[in-house]
């Protein structure tokens, strides 16, 4: 029941907030923050009880939900889901503190905003913890609703259009996945009796043609979510229109459901199809890395810039996953975790900058280094993390992905390495424009970070630096699951080569 | 020592303003052996052109395709809405047409 209780905490908080008058915005915010901190603490305690060397799911619970269809309410944790839930529950309180005033100016009240955030948190825990494919699908689709309202109700610019675009893209992917889920359910009925249990479904014998179709249903849904080129165009629009806090949850957590799904469902359920489509996916990943990087360089809007850097980073993650090596898989999973924090830092700090300047155009931020040194330095560190500077967290994961890929696909790894060079351009050029040089007119009296803003960003920067120097605790959790994923799918790491 | 002495003798009188009429080698030396020019010509300018092209391509081609699908659906819906005239005779006509299509399809299938 541990996972159910933790997952229900934010929902309970949302219900309690529902009893408060909507005029009491401060009480609403405090309750939301308290709930998210309690959830984070509860999950951190649970995570400490996780036995890293024990194979399979832990904290397992299963209750019959719709027995006629073999659907269970089943939850469990492995190394990958643990690390991603940990990232999610740590980011929510950060988002609430950083975006203390984000709900102002929205279509609805602050109360609705925080209720939506907390409902989303429950969905995020559920989607990573589900071990029943149908339950996963329910969370996968249901989490679109709070995000749709958060973008459409509290965003800026063409927020309604962006929210609808996000929803339609996601629903289209979800529809394909549903078709595949029904397909695999029918096959399970013929072989082992109707079930949605992930471990049982992984034992099915499916002919290669059927497996290819079922794989594509899942993969396209996840490639939209991740997003992978050319299914990415919803992301920049959504990121530009959403509030910085919503963007953190969107890019930091929700998009990880796509890459998580590729590991948990595509590779585990359809290993042969994964092998068949690997060359195509590796190619798309490399295109995503380079394409996202070039478009990031061409952005004039700071939120658009972060969105396109993420498309490039998701290319790295997918590359690591489909390299089908334990190093690549571990690197990709660690990348998901690290990207969550580096993107969070960038969006939060970009949010601070935009709030001060009332603009998201990079050219409007000139000379912030002199006027707001703490804001400028923290943004600089976040940017360096995004370009994977050694000593910061993203470096370790990017290095592992590239090394893991090189052992099987050297050309893809070499092409992917160009993404690192382009990353230096897409981060350092905006840093130069926004932070250095003469102070742009209108920036002379901008205030530096407040105490609340420092409290929000400090833990994120601390995690980025700590995991850059000492990633072992995270890798200890991830590695056994990565080894199991690769070996269960019938792959083995290529033998080391080299001269005497 | 000899070299230094020769250099002092030859270049002791350095003009305050660098002469304009110099050899091509001096011009190249003054431009840092054309390193920046080569970088700009081979990497920076093509890179900028590629970036600008991709930004337009992303908006026009990839996102443009998605937008054109959206426009087609909206346009088709707008046109189909016109069939809802509110006249019973119009609906009766569509019912008859539907029934005929159904009969035709049954006939084709059972051939």
Coordinates of C-alpha atoms in Angstrom, one line a residue:
Chain A
X1 CA 0.0 0.0 0.0
X2 CA 3.0 2.3 0.3
X3 CA 2.9 3.5 -3.3
X4 CA -0.8 4.0 -3.2
X5 CA -0.6 6.1 0.0
X6 CA 2.2 8.2 -1.5
X7 CA 0.4 8.7 -4.8
X8 CA -2.8 9.6 -3.0
X9 CA -1.2 12.3 -0.8
X10 CA -1.2 15.0 -3.5
X11 CA -4.8 14.0 -4.4
X12 CA -5.8 14.3 -0.7
X13 CA -4.1 17.7 -0.6
X14 CA -6.0 18.8 -3.7
X15 CA -9.3 17.7 -2.0
X16 CA -8.4 19.7 1.1
X17 CA -7.5 22.8 -1.0
X18 CA -11.0 22.4 -2.5
X19 CA -12.5 23.2 0.9
X20 CA -10.7 26.5 1.1
X21 CA -12.2 29.7 -0.2
X22 CA -10.6 30.8 -3.4
X23 CA -9.9 34.3 -2.1
X24 CA -7.5 32.7 0.5
X25 CA -4.7 32.4 -2.1
X26 CA -1.9 32.4 0.4
X27 CA -3.5 29.5 2.4
X28 CA -4.0 27.6 -0.9
X29 CA -0.3 28.0 -1.9
X30 CA 0.9 27.0 1.6
X31 CA -1.3 23.9 1.6
X32 CA -0.1 22.9 -1.9
X33 CA 3.5 23.4 -0.8
X34 CA 3.1 21.5 2.4
X35 CA 1.4 18.6 0.5
X36 CA 4.2 18.4 -2.1
X37 CA 6.9 18.5 0.6
X38 CA 5.2 15.7 2.5
X39 CA 4.9 13.6 -0.7
X40 CA 8.6 14.2 -1.4
X41 CA 9.6 13.3 2.1
X42 CA 7.4 10.2 2.1
X43 CA 8.8 9.0 -1.2
X44 CA 12.4 9.7 -0.2
X45 CA 11.9 7.5 2.9
X46 CA 10.5 4.8 0.7
X47 CA 13.4 5.1 -1.8
X48 CA 15.9 4.5 1.1
X49 CA 14.2 1.2 1.7
X50 CA 14.7 0.1 -1.9
X51 CA 17.1 -2.8 -2.3
X52 CA 19.2 -2.0 -5.3
X53 CA 20.5 -5.5 -5.9
X54 CA 17.1 -7.2 -5.7
X55 CA 15.8 -8.0 -9.2
X56 CA 12.2 -7.3 -10.3
X57 CA 9.6 -4.9 -8.9
X58 CA 9.6 -3.9 -5.2
X59 CA 6.8 -2.4 -3.1
X60 CA 4.5 -4.4 -5.2
X61 CA 0.7 -4.2 -4.7
X62 CA -2.0 -5.6 -6.9
X63 CA -5.8 -5.4 -6.5
X64 CA -8.4 -6.7 -8.9
X65 CA -10.0 -3.7 -10.6
X66 CA -12.0 -5.0 -13.6
X67 CA -11.7 -8.9 -13.2
X68 CA -13.8 -9.5 -16.3
X69 CA -11.1 -8.0 -18.5
X70 CA -8.2 -9.1 -16.4
X71 CA -7.4 -5.5 -15.4
X72 CA -5.6 -5.0 -12.0
X73 CA -4.7 -1.9 -10.1
X74 CA -1.0 -3.0 -9.9
X75 CA 1.9 -0.9 -8.8
X76 CA 5.6 -1.6 -8.2
X77 CA 9.0 0.1 -8.4
X78 CA 12.2 -0.9 -10.3
X79 CA 15.3 1.3 -10.5
X80 CA 14.1 3.3 -13.4
X81 CA 10.6 4.1 -12.0
X82 CA 12.1 4.9 -8.6
X83 CA 14.5 7.5 -10.0
X84 CA 11.9 9.1 -12.2
X85 CA 9.3 9.3 -9.4
X86 CA 12.0 10.8 -7.1
X87 CA 12.7 13.4 -9.7
X88 CA 9.0 14.2 -10.1
X89 CA 8.3 14.6 -6.3
X90 CA 11.4 16.7 -5.8
X91 CA 10.5 19.0 -8.7
X92 CA 6.9 19.7 -7.7
X93 CA 7.7 21.7 -4.4
X94 CA 10.5 23.5 -6.3
X95 CA 7.9 24.5 -9.0
X96 CA 5.4 25.7 -6.4
X97 CA 8.0 27.8 -4.5
X98 CA 9.6 29.2 -7.7
X99 CA 6.2 30.0 -9.3
X100 CA 4.6 31.5 -6.3
X101 CA 2.8 34.1 -8.4
X102 CA 2.3 32.1 -11.6
X103 CA -1.4 31.5 -11.1
X104 CA -2.0 35.3 -11.1
X105 CA -3.4 36.5 -14.3
X106 CA -4.8 33.1 -15.2
X107 CA -8.3 32.4 -16.5
X108 CA -9.2 30.7 -13.2
X109 CA -8.3 31.1 -9.5
X110 CA -5.0 30.2 -7.8
X111 CA -7.0 27.4 -6.1
X112 CA -7.7 25.7 -9.4
X113 CA -4.1 26.1 -10.4
X114 CA -2.7 24.3 -7.4
X115 CA -5.4 21.6 -7.5
X116 CA -4.4 20.9 -11.0
X117 CA -0.7 20.7 -10.1
X118 CA -1.4 18.3 -7.3
X119 CA -3.7 16.1 -9.4
X120 CA -0.9 16.0 -12.0
X121 CA 1.5 14.9 -9.3
X122 CA -0.7 11.9 -8.4
X123 CA -0.8 11.0 -12.1
X124 CA 3.0 11.3 -12.5
X125 CA 3.5 8.9 -9.6
X126 CA 0.9 6.6 -11.0
X127 CA 2.2 6.5 -14.6
X128 CA 5.8 5.6 -13.5
X129 CA 4.6 3.1 -10.8
X130 CA 2.0 1.2 -12.8
X131 CA 2.8 -2.4 -13.6
X132 CA -0.5 -3.1 -15.3
X133 CA -0.5 -1.9 -19.0
X134 CA -4.1 -0.8 -18.8
X135 CA -3.5 1.2 -15.6
X136 CA -0.5 2.8 -17.2
X137 CA -2.6 3.8 -20.2
X138 CA -5.2 5.3 -17.9
X139 CA -2.6 7.5 -16.2
X140 CA -0.9 8.3 -19.5
X141 CA -4.1 9.7 -20.9
X142 CA -5.6 11.2 -17.7
X143 CA -2.5 13.3 -17.1
X144 CA -3.2 15.2 -20.3
X145 CA -6.2 16.9 -18.7
X146 CA -4.5 18.9 -15.9
X147 CA -1.7 19.9 -18.3
X148 CA -4.2 21.0 -20.9
X149 CA -5.9 23.3 -18.4
X150 CA -2.6 24.5 -16.9
X151 CA -1.4 25.6 -20.4
X152 CA -4.8 26.8 -21.7
X153 CA -5.9 28.5 -18.5
X154 CA -2.7 30.0 -17.0
X155 CA -0.3 30.4 -20.0
X156 CA 0.6 33.4 -22.1
X157 CA 0.2 34.3 -25.8
X158 CA -1.7 31.8 -27.9
X159 CA -2.2 29.5 -25.0
X160 CA -5.5 28.0 -26.1
X161 CA -4.1 27.0 -29.5
X162 CA -0.9 25.6 -27.9
X163 CA -3.0 23.6 -25.3
X164 CA -5.2 22.1 -28.1
X165 CA -2.2 21.3 -30.2
X166 CA -0.6 19.5 -27.2
X167 CA -3.8 17.6 -26.5
X168 CA -4.4 16.5 -30.1
X169 CA -0.9 15.3 -30.6
X170 CA -1.0 13.4 -27.4
X171 CA -4.4 11.9 -28.0
X172 CA -3.4 10.8 -31.5
X173 CA -0.4 8.9 -29.9
X174 CA -2.6 7.6 -27.2
X175 CA -5.1 6.2 -29.7
X176 CA -2.4 4.3 -31.5
X177 CA -1.1 2.9 -28.2
X178 CA -4.7 1.9 -27.2
X179 CA -4.9 -0.1 -30.5
X180 CA -1.7 -1.9 -29.6
X181 CA -2.8 -2.5 -26.0
X182 CA -6.0 -4.2 -27.3
X183 CA -3.9 -6.2 -29.8
X184 CA -1.6 -7.5 -27.1
X185 CA -4.6 -8.2 -24.8
X186 CA -6.2 -10.3 -27.5
X187 CA -3.0 -12.3 -28.0
X188 CA -2.6 -12.8 -24.2
X189 CA -6.1 -14.3 -24.2
X190 CA -5.1 -16.9 -26.8
X191 CA -1.9 -17.9 -25.0
X192 CA -2.0 -17.3 -21.2
X193 CA -5.4 -16.0 -20.5
X194 CA -6.5 -12.3 -20.7
X195 CA -4.1 -10.1 -18.7
X196 CA -2.5 -6.7 -18.7
X197 CA 0.3 -7.7 -16.3
X198 CA 3.6 -6.4 -17.8
X199 CA 5.7 -9.3 -16.6
X200 CA 3.2 -11.9 -18.0
X201 CA 2.8 -10.0 -21.3
X202 CA 6.6 -10.1 -21.7
X203 CA 6.4 -13.9 -21.9
X204 CA 4.1 -13.9 -25.0
X205 CA 5.2 -15.5 -28.2
X206 CA 4.2 -13.0 -30.9
X207 CA 5.1 -13.4 -34.6
X208 CA 7.3 -10.7 -36.0
X209 CA 4.8 -8.9 -38.3
X210 CA 2.3 -8.5 -35.5
X211 CA 5.0 -7.6 -33.1
X212 CA 6.2 -4.8 -35.5
X213 CA 2.7 -3.3 -35.7
X214 CA 2.1 -3.5 -31.9
X215 CA 5.6 -2.0 -31.3
X216 CA 4.8 0.9 -33.6
X217 CA 1.6 1.7 -31.8
X218 CA 3.5 2.1 -28.5
X219 CA 6.6 3.7 -30.0
X220 CA 4.8 6.5 -31.9
X221 CA 2.8 7.4 -28.8
X222 CA 6.1 7.6 -26.8
X223 CA 8.0 9.4 -29.7
X224 CA 5.3 12.1 -29.6
X225 CA 5.5 12.4 -25.9
X226 CA 9.3 12.4 -25.7
X227 CA 9.3 14.1 -28.4
X228 CA 11.4 12.8 -31.2
X229 CA 11.9 14.4 -34.6
X230 CA 9.6 14.9 -36.7
X231 CA 6.8 14.6 -34.1
X232 CA 8.1 17.4 -32.0
X233 CA 6.3 20.6 -33.2
X234 CA 3.8 20.6 -30.3
X235 CA 6.6 21.1 -27.7
X236 CA 8.0 24.5 -28.6
X237 CA 4.5 26.0 -28.8
X238 CA 3.4 24.4 -25.5
X239 CA 6.6 25.5 -23.8
X240 CA 6.4 29.1 -25.1
X241 CA 2.7 29.4 -24.0
X242 CA 2.9 27.6 -20.6
X243 CA 4.0 29.2 -17.4
X244 CA 7.6 28.4 -16.5
X245 CA 6.5 26.1 -13.7
X246 CA 4.2 24.2 -16.0
X247 CA 7.0 24.0 -18.6
X248 CA 9.2 22.4 -15.9
X249 CA 6.7 19.7 -15.3
X250 CA 5.9 19.3 -19.0
X251 CA 9.5 19.0 -20.2
X252 CA 11.1 17.8 -16.9
X253 CA 8.6 15.0 -16.1
X254 CA 5.8 14.4 -18.6
X255 CA 8.1 14.1 -21.6
X256 CA 10.1 11.5 -19.6
X257 CA 7.0 9.2 -19.7
X258 CA 7.8 8.8 -23.4
X259 CA 11.4 7.7 -22.9
X260 CA 10.4 5.7 -19.9
X261 CA 7.7 3.9 -21.9
X262 CA 10.3 3.0 -24.6
X263 CA 12.3 1.1 -22.0
X264 CA 9.5 -0.3 -20.0
X265 CA 7.1 -1.2 -22.8
X266 CA 8.7 -1.1 -26.2
X267 CA 11.8 -3.1 -25.4
X268 CA 10.4 -5.3 -22.7
X269 CA 7.2 -6.4 -24.6
X270 CA 8.6 -6.3 -28.1
X271 CA 12.3 -7.2 -28.1
X272 CA 12.4 -8.5 -31.7
X273 CA 10.5 -5.5 -33.1
X274 CA 12.9 -3.3 -31.1
X275 CA 15.8 -4.9 -32.8
X276 CA 14.1 -4.5 -36.2
X277 CA 13.4 -0.8 -35.8
X278 CA 16.6 0.1 -34.0
X279 CA 18.4 1.4 -37.1
X280 CA 15.5 3.7 -37.9
X281 CA 15.2 5.0 -34.3
X282 CA 18.9 5.5 -34.0
X283 CA 18.8 7.6 -37.2
X284 CA 15.8 9.6 -35.9
X285 CA 17.7 10.2 -32.6
X286 CA 20.7 11.6 -34.4
X287 CA 18.5 13.8 -36.5
X288 CA 16.8 15.0 -33.3
X289 CA 20.1 15.8 -31.6
X290 CA 21.4 17.9 -34.5
X291 CA 18.1 19.3 -35.7
X292 CA 17.1 20.4 -32.1
X293 CA 20.5 21.9 -31.6
X294 CA 20.4 23.9 -34.8
X295 CA 16.9 25.2 -34.1
X296 CA 17.9 26.1 -30.6
X297 CA 20.7 28.3 -32.0
X298 CA 18.2 30.0 -34.2
X299 CA 15.7 30.9 -31.4
X300 CA 15.1 34.5 -30.4
X301 CA 12.7 33.5 -27.6
X302 CA 14.3 32.1 -24.4
X303 CA 11.5 29.5 -23.8
X304 CA 11.7 28.4 -27.4
X305 CA 15.5 28.0 -26.9
X306 CA 15.0 25.7 -23.9
X307 CA 12.3 23.7 -25.7
X308 CA 14.6 23.0 -28.7
X309 CA 17.6 22.2 -26.5
X310 CA 15.3 19.6 -24.9
X311 CA 14.5 18.1 -28.3
X312 CA 18.2 17.7 -28.8
X313 CA 18.6 16.1 -25.4
X314 CA 15.7 13.7 -25.9
X315 CA 17.6 12.6 -29.1
X316 CA 20.5 11.6 -26.8
X317 CA 18.2 9.8 -24.4
X318 CA 16.6 7.8 -27.2
X319 CA 20.0 7.1 -28.7
X320 CA 21.1 5.6 -25.4
X321 CA 18.0 3.5 -25.0
X322 CA 18.1 2.0 -28.5
X323 CA 21.9 1.5 -28.5
X324 CA 20.8 -1.7 -26.6
X325 CA 23.9 -1.7 -24.3
X326 CA 23.8 -1.5 -20.5
X327 CA 26.0 1.6 -20.5
X328 CA 23.7 3.3 -23.0
X329 CA 20.6 2.3 -21.1
X330 CA 22.0 3.4 -17.7
X331 CA 23.2 6.7 -19.3
X332 CA 19.8 7.3 -20.9
X333 CA 18.0 6.8 -17.6
X334 CA 20.4 9.0 -15.7
X335 CA 20.0 11.5 -18.5
X336 CA 16.2 11.6 -17.9
X337 CA 16.9 12.4 -14.2
X338 CA 19.6 15.0 -14.9
X339 CA 17.7 16.6 -17.8
X340 CA 14.7 17.1 -15.4
X341 CA 16.9 19.2 -13.1
X342 CA 18.9 21.1 -15.7
X343 CA 15.7 22.0 -17.6
X344 CA 14.0 22.9 -14.4
X345 CA 16.8 25.3 -13.5
X346 CA 16.8 26.9 -17.0
X347 CA 13.0 27.3 -17.1
X348 CA 12.8 28.6 -13.5
X349 CA 15.6 31.1 -14.0
X350 CA 14.2 32.1 -17.4
X351 CA 10.9 32.6 -15.6
X352 CA 12.6 34.9 -13.1
X353 CA 14.2 36.9 -15.9
X354 CA 10.9 37.2 -17.9
X355 CA 9.0 38.3 -14.8
X356 CA 11.5 41.1 -14.2
X357 CA 11.8 42.2 -17.8
X358 CA 8.2 41.4 -18.9
X359 CA 9.7 39.9 -22.1
X360 CA 10.9 36.5 -23.2
X361 CA 13.1 37.8 -26.1
X362 CA 16.8 37.0 -25.5
X363 CA 18.0 40.3 -26.9
X364 CA 16.1 42.2 -24.1
X365 CA 18.2 40.7 -21.4
X366 CA 21.6 42.3 -22.1
X367 CA 24.0 43.0 -19.3
X368 CA 22.3 41.1 -16.5
X369 CA 25.6 40.0 -15.0
X370 CA 26.2 43.5 -13.6
X371 CA 22.7 44.2 -12.5
X372 CA 21.5 40.8 -11.2
X373 CA 24.7 38.8 -10.5
X374 CA 23.1 35.9 -8.6
X375 CA 20.4 35.4 -11.3
X376 CA 23.1 35.6 -14.0
X377 CA 25.5 33.2 -12.3
X378 CA 22.8 30.6 -11.5
X379 CA 21.5 30.8 -15.1
X380 CA 25.1 30.4 -16.3
X381 CA 25.5 27.2 -14.2
X382 CA 22.2 25.8 -15.5
X383 CA 23.3 26.6 -19.0
X384 CA 26.6 24.8 -18.5
X385 CA 24.8 21.8 -17.1
X386 CA 22.6 21.8 -20.3
X387 CA 25.7 21.8 -22.5
X388 CA 27.1 18.9 -20.3
X389 CA 30.2 20.5 -18.9
X390 CA 32.4 18.1 -17.0
X391 CA 31.7 18.4 -13.2
X392 CA 28.0 19.0 -13.8
X393 CA 25.4 16.2 -13.8
X394 CA 24.5 16.1 -17.5
X395 CA 28.1 15.3 -18.5
X396 CA 28.1 11.9 -16.8
X397 CA 24.9 10.8 -18.5
X398 CA 25.8 12.2 -21.9
X399 CA 29.2 10.5 -21.7
X400 CA 27.6 7.2 -20.8
X401 CA 25.1 7.5 -23.6
X402 CA 27.9 8.2 -26.2
X403 CA 30.2 5.5 -24.9
X404 CA 27.4 3.0 -24.8
X405 CA 26.3 3.9 -28.3
X406 CA 29.8 3.9 -29.7
X407 CA 30.3 0.2 -28.8
X408 CA 27.5 -0.8 -31.1
X409 CA 26.8 2.2 -33.5
X410 CA 30.1 4.2 -33.8
X411 CA 28.9 6.4 -36.6
X412 CA 25.8 7.4 -34.7
X413 CA 27.9 8.2 -31.6
X414 CA 30.3 10.3 -33.6
X415 CA 27.5 12.2 -35.3
X416 CA 25.8 12.6 -31.9
X417 CA 29.1 14.1 -30.5
X418 CA 28.6 17.1 -32.9
X419 CA 25.5 17.8 -30.7
X420 CA 27.9 18.7 -27.9
X421 CA 29.7 21.3 -30.0
X422 CA 26.4 22.8 -31.1
X423 CA 25.3 22.8 -27.4
X424 CA 28.1 25.1 -26.6
X425 CA 26.8 27.4 -29.3
X426 CA 23.2 27.4 -28.3
X427 CA 24.0 28.0 -24.6
X428 CA 27.0 30.3 -24.8
X429 CA 25.6 32.7 -27.5
X430 CA 22.4 33.4 -25.4
X431 CA 24.5 33.6 -22.3
X432 CA 26.7 36.2 -24.0
X433 CA 23.7 38.1 -25.3
X434 CA 21.6 38.0 -22.1
X435 CA 24.2 38.2 -19.3
X436 CA 27.2 40.0 -20.7
X437 CA 27.9 43.1 -22.7
X438 CA 26.4 46.5 -22.1
X439 CA 23.3 46.7 -20.0
X440 CA 20.2 46.9 -22.3
X441 CA 18.0 50.0 -21.7
X442 CA 15.3 49.1 -19.2
X443 CA 17.5 46.6 -17.3
X444 CA 19.5 49.0 -15.2
X445 CA 17.3 48.7 -12.0
X446 CA 16.2 45.1 -12.2
X447 CA 16.2 43.4 -8.8
X448 CA 18.3 40.4 -8.1
X449 CA 16.9 37.1 -6.8
X450 CA 14.6 37.3 -3.7
X451 CA 15.0 34.9 -0.8
X452 CA 12.1 32.8 -2.0
X453 CA 13.6 32.6 -5.5
X454 CA 17.0 31.6 -4.0
X455 CA 15.3 28.9 -1.8
X456 CA 13.6 27.4 -5.0
X457 CA 16.7 27.3 -7.2
X458 CA 19.4 26.4 -4.6
X459 CA 18.4 22.7 -4.3
X460 CA 18.2 22.3 -8.0
X461 CA 21.7 23.7 -8.6
X462 CA 23.0 21.6 -5.6
X463 CA 21.7 18.4 -7.2
X464 CA 23.2 19.4 -10.6
X465 CA 26.6 19.9 -9.0
X466 CA 26.4 16.9 -6.6
X467 CA 25.5 14.4 -9.3
X468 CA 28.2 15.9 -11.5
X469 CA 30.9 15.0 -9.0
X470 CA 29.3 11.9 -7.5
X471 CA 26.7 10.1 -9.6
X472 CA 27.2 6.7 -7.9
X473 CA 24.0 6.8 -5.7
X474 CA 21.8 7.3 -8.8
X475 CA 23.8 4.8 -11.0
X476 CA 23.7 2.2 -8.2
X477 CA 19.9 2.3 -8.4
X478 CA 19.7 2.4 -12.2
X479 CA 22.4 -0.1 -13.3
X480 CA 20.7 -3.4 -12.1
X481 CA 17.5 -2.5 -13.9
X482 CA 19.3 -1.5 -17.0
X483 CA 21.2 -4.8 -17.0
X484 CA 17.9 -6.7 -16.6
X485 CA 16.2 -4.7 -19.4
X486 CA 19.0 -5.4 -21.9
X487 CA 19.5 -9.1 -21.0
X488 CA 15.8 -9.9 -20.7
X489 CA 15.3 -8.4 -24.2
X490 CA 18.0 -10.8 -25.5
X491 CA 20.8 -8.4 -26.0
X492 CA 24.3 -8.5 -24.7
X493 CA 27.0 -5.8 -24.6
X494 CA 29.5 -6.0 -27.5
X495 CA 32.8 -7.4 -26.4
X496 CA 35.5 -4.8 -25.8
X497 CA 37.8 -4.3 -28.8
X498 CA 41.2 -2.7 -29.0
X499 CA 44.9 -3.3 -29.5
X500 CA 47.4 -4.8 -27.1
Chain B
X1 CA 73.0 38.9 -30.9
X2 CA 73.7 39.5 -34.6
X3 CA 70.1 39.0 -35.5
X4 CA 68.9 41.3 -32.8
X5 CA 71.4 44.0 -34.0
X6 CA 70.3 43.7 -37.6
X7 CA 66.6 43.9 -36.6
X8 CA 67.3 47.0 -34.5
X9 CA 69.2 48.7 -37.3
X10 CA 66.5 47.8 -39.9
X11 CA 63.4 48.6 -37.9
X12 CA 64.6 51.3 -35.5
X13 CA 62.6 53.9 -37.3
X14 CA 59.0 52.5 -37.0
X15 CA 56.4 54.7 -38.6
X16 CA 53.6 55.9 -36.3
X17 CA 51.0 54.8 -38.7
X18 CA 51.2 51.4 -40.4
X19 CA 51.9 51.7 -44.1
X20 CA 49.0 50.9 -46.4
X21 CA 51.0 49.8 -49.4
X22 CA 52.3 46.5 -48.1
X23 CA 52.8 43.0 -49.6
X24 CA 50.0 40.4 -49.6
X25 CA 51.9 38.4 -47.0
X26 CA 51.9 41.4 -44.6
X27 CA 48.2 41.9 -45.2
X28 CA 47.6 38.2 -44.3
X29 CA 49.8 38.5 -41.3
X30 CA 47.9 41.5 -40.1
X31 CA 44.6 39.6 -40.4
X32 CA 45.9 36.8 -38.0
X33 CA 46.8 34.6 -41.0
X34 CA 43.1 34.8 -42.1
X35 CA 42.0 32.4 -39.3
X36 CA 38.8 34.3 -38.6
X37 CA 38.0 34.8 -42.3
X38 CA 38.4 31.0 -42.9
X39 CA 36.3 30.1 -39.9
X40 CA 33.6 32.6 -40.9
X41 CA 33.6 31.5 -44.5
X42 CA 33.7 27.7 -43.9
X43 CA 31.8 27.3 -40.6
X44 CA 30.0 30.4 -39.3
X45 CA 28.2 31.7 -42.4
X46 CA 27.1 28.3 -43.7
X47 CA 26.1 27.4 -40.2
X48 CA 24.0 30.6 -39.9
X49 CA 22.4 29.9 -43.3
X50 CA 21.6 26.3 -42.3
X51 CA 20.1 27.4 -39.0
X52 CA 17.9 30.0 -40.7
X53 CA 16.9 27.5 -43.3
X54 CA 16.0 24.9 -40.6
X55 CA 14.0 27.4 -38.6
X56 CA 11.9 28.2 -41.8
X57 CA 11.7 24.5 -42.7
X58 CA 10.4 23.6 -39.2
X59 CA 7.7 26.2 -39.3
X60 CA 6.8 25.9 -43.0
X61 CA 7.3 22.2 -43.8
X62 CA 7.0 20.1 -40.6
X63 CA 4.6 22.3 -38.6
X64 CA 3.1 23.5 -41.8
X65 CA 2.0 19.9 -42.7
X66 CA 0.3 19.6 -39.3
X67 CA -1.4 23.0 -39.7
X68 CA -2.6 22.1 -43.2
X69 CA -4.2 18.9 -41.8
X70 CA -5.9 21.0 -39.2
X71 CA -7.1 23.4 -41.8
X72 CA -8.4 20.6 -44.0
X73 CA -10.4 19.1 -41.1
X74 CA -11.8 22.6 -40.1
X75 CA -12.7 23.3 -43.8
X76 CA -14.3 19.9 -44.3
X77 CA -16.3 20.4 -41.1
X78 CA -17.4 23.8 -42.2
X79 CA -18.6 22.5 -45.5
X80 CA -20.4 19.5 -44.0
X81 CA -22.2 21.8 -41.6
X82 CA -24.0 23.3 -44.6
X83 CA -25.8 20.0 -45.1
X84 CA -27.7 20.6 -41.9
X85 CA -30.3 22.9 -43.5
X86 CA -33.2 22.2 -41.0
X87 CA -35.5 21.1 -43.8
X88 CA -37.2 17.7 -43.3
X89 CA -37.1 17.0 -47.1
X90 CA -33.3 17.5 -47.1
X91 CA -32.9 15.0 -44.2
X92 CA -35.3 12.5 -45.9
X93 CA -33.2 12.8 -49.1
X94 CA -30.0 11.9 -47.2
X95 CA -31.8 9.0 -45.4
X96 CA -32.9 7.6 -48.8
X97 CA -29.4 8.1 -50.2
X98 CA -27.9 6.3 -47.2
X99 CA -30.4 3.4 -47.5
X100 CA -29.5 3.1 -51.2
X101 CA -25.8 3.0 -50.4
X102 CA -26.4 0.3 -47.8
X103 CA -28.4 -1.8 -50.2
X104 CA -25.7 -1.3 -52.8
X105 CA -23.0 -2.4 -50.5
X106 CA -24.9 -5.5 -49.4
X107 CA -25.5 -6.3 -53.0
X108 CA -21.8 -5.9 -53.8
X109 CA -20.7 -8.0 -50.9
X110 CA -23.1 -10.9 -51.5
X111 CA -22.3 -11.1 -55.3

